[in-house]
Protein backbone atom coordinates (compact mmCIF):
# COMPACT_ATOMS: atom_id res chain seq x y z
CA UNK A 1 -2.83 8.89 -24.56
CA UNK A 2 -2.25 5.16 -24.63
CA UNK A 3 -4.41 2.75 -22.97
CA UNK A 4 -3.69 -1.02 -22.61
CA UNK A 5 -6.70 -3.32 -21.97
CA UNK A 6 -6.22 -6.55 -20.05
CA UNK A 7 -9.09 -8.89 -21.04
CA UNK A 8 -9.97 -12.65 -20.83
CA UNK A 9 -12.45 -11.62 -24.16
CA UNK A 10 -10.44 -9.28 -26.43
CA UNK A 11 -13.23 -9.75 -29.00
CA UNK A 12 -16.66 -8.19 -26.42
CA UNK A 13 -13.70 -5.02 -26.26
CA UNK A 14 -12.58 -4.58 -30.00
CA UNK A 15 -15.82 -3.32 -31.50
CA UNK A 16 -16.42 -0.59 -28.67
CA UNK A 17 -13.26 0.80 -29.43
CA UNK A 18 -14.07 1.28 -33.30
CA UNK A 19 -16.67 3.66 -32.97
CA UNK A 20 -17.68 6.50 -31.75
CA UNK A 21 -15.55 8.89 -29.68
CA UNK A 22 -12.93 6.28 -29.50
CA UNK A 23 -12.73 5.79 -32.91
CA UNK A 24 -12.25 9.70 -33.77
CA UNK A 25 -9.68 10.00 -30.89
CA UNK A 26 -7.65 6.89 -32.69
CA UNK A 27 -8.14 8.36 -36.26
CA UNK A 28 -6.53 12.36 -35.29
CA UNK A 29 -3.91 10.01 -33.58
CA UNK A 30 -4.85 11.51 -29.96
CA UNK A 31 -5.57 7.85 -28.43
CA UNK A 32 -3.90 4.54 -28.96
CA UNK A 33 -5.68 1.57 -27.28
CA UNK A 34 -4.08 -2.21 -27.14
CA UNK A 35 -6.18 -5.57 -26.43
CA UNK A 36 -3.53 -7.85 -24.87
CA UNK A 37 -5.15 -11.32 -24.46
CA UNK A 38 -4.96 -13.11 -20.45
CA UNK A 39 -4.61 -16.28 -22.36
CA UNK A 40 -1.42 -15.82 -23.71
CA UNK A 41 0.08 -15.36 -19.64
CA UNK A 42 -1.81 -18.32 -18.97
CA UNK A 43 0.05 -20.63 -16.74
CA UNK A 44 -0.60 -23.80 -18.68
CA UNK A 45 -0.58 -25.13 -22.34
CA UNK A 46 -4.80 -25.02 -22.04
CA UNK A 47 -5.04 -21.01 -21.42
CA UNK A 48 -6.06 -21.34 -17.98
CA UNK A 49 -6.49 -17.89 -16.00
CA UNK A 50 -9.18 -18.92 -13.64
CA UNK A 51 -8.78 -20.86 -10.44
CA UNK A 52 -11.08 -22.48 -7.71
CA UNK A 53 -13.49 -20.69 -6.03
CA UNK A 54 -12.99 -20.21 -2.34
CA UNK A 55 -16.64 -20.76 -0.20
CA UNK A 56 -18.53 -21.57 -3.33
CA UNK A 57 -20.99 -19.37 -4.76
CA UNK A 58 -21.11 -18.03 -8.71
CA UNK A 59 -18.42 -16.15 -10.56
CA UNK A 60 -15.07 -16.69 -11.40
CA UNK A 61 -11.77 -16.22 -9.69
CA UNK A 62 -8.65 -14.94 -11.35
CA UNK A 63 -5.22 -16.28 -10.67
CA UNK A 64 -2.95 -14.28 -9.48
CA UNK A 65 0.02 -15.69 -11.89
CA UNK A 66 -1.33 -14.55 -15.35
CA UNK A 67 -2.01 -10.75 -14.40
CA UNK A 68 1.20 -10.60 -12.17
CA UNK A 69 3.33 -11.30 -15.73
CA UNK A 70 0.97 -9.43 -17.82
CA UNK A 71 1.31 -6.17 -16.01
CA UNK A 72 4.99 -6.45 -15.39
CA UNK A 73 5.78 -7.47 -19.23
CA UNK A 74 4.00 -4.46 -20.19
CA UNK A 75 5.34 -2.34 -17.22
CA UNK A 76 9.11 -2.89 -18.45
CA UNK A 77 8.10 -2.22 -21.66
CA UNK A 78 6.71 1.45 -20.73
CA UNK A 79 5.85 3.50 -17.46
CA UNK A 80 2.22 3.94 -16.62
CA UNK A 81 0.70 6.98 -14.58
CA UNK A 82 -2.09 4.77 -13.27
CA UNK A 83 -2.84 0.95 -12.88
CA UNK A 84 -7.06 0.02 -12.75
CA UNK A 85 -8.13 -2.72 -11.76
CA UNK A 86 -11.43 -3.64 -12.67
CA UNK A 87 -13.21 -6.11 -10.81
């Protein structure tokens, strides 16, 4: 099973992924699992993935741009059963 991870903070995801279950899974070869980085979509030279909010309020909106490329980069390069989302 291969799982690819779409992150903004590859580095809060790495350490999970070393231990435990997921770690075994990895080592008997059953489980591969890739960080890819927003940033490196990013549609300017500063890494920028986020864009204004709409009505205020707290959080963070994601462009559209970035993830668009990301998943259809990585969707040429294999073909998934299932694309999540999280939000």
């Amino acid at each position: 099973m291969r799982i690819d991870i779409i992150t903004v903070l590859p580095e809060l995801l790495e350490s999970p992924m070393q231990h435990s279950i997921m770690k075994r899974a990895q080592e008997k070869g059953l489980l591969e699992v890739h960080i890819h980085h927003l940033r490196k979509w990013a549609v300017n030279e500063y890494g920028q993935v986020d864009d204004y909010q709409y009505g205020g309020g707290a959080g963070m909106v994601m462009m559209c741009e970035p993830l668009a490329k990301v998943i259809e980069e990585l969707s040429a390069e294999r073909n998934y059963d299932e694309i999540i989302y999280l939000t």
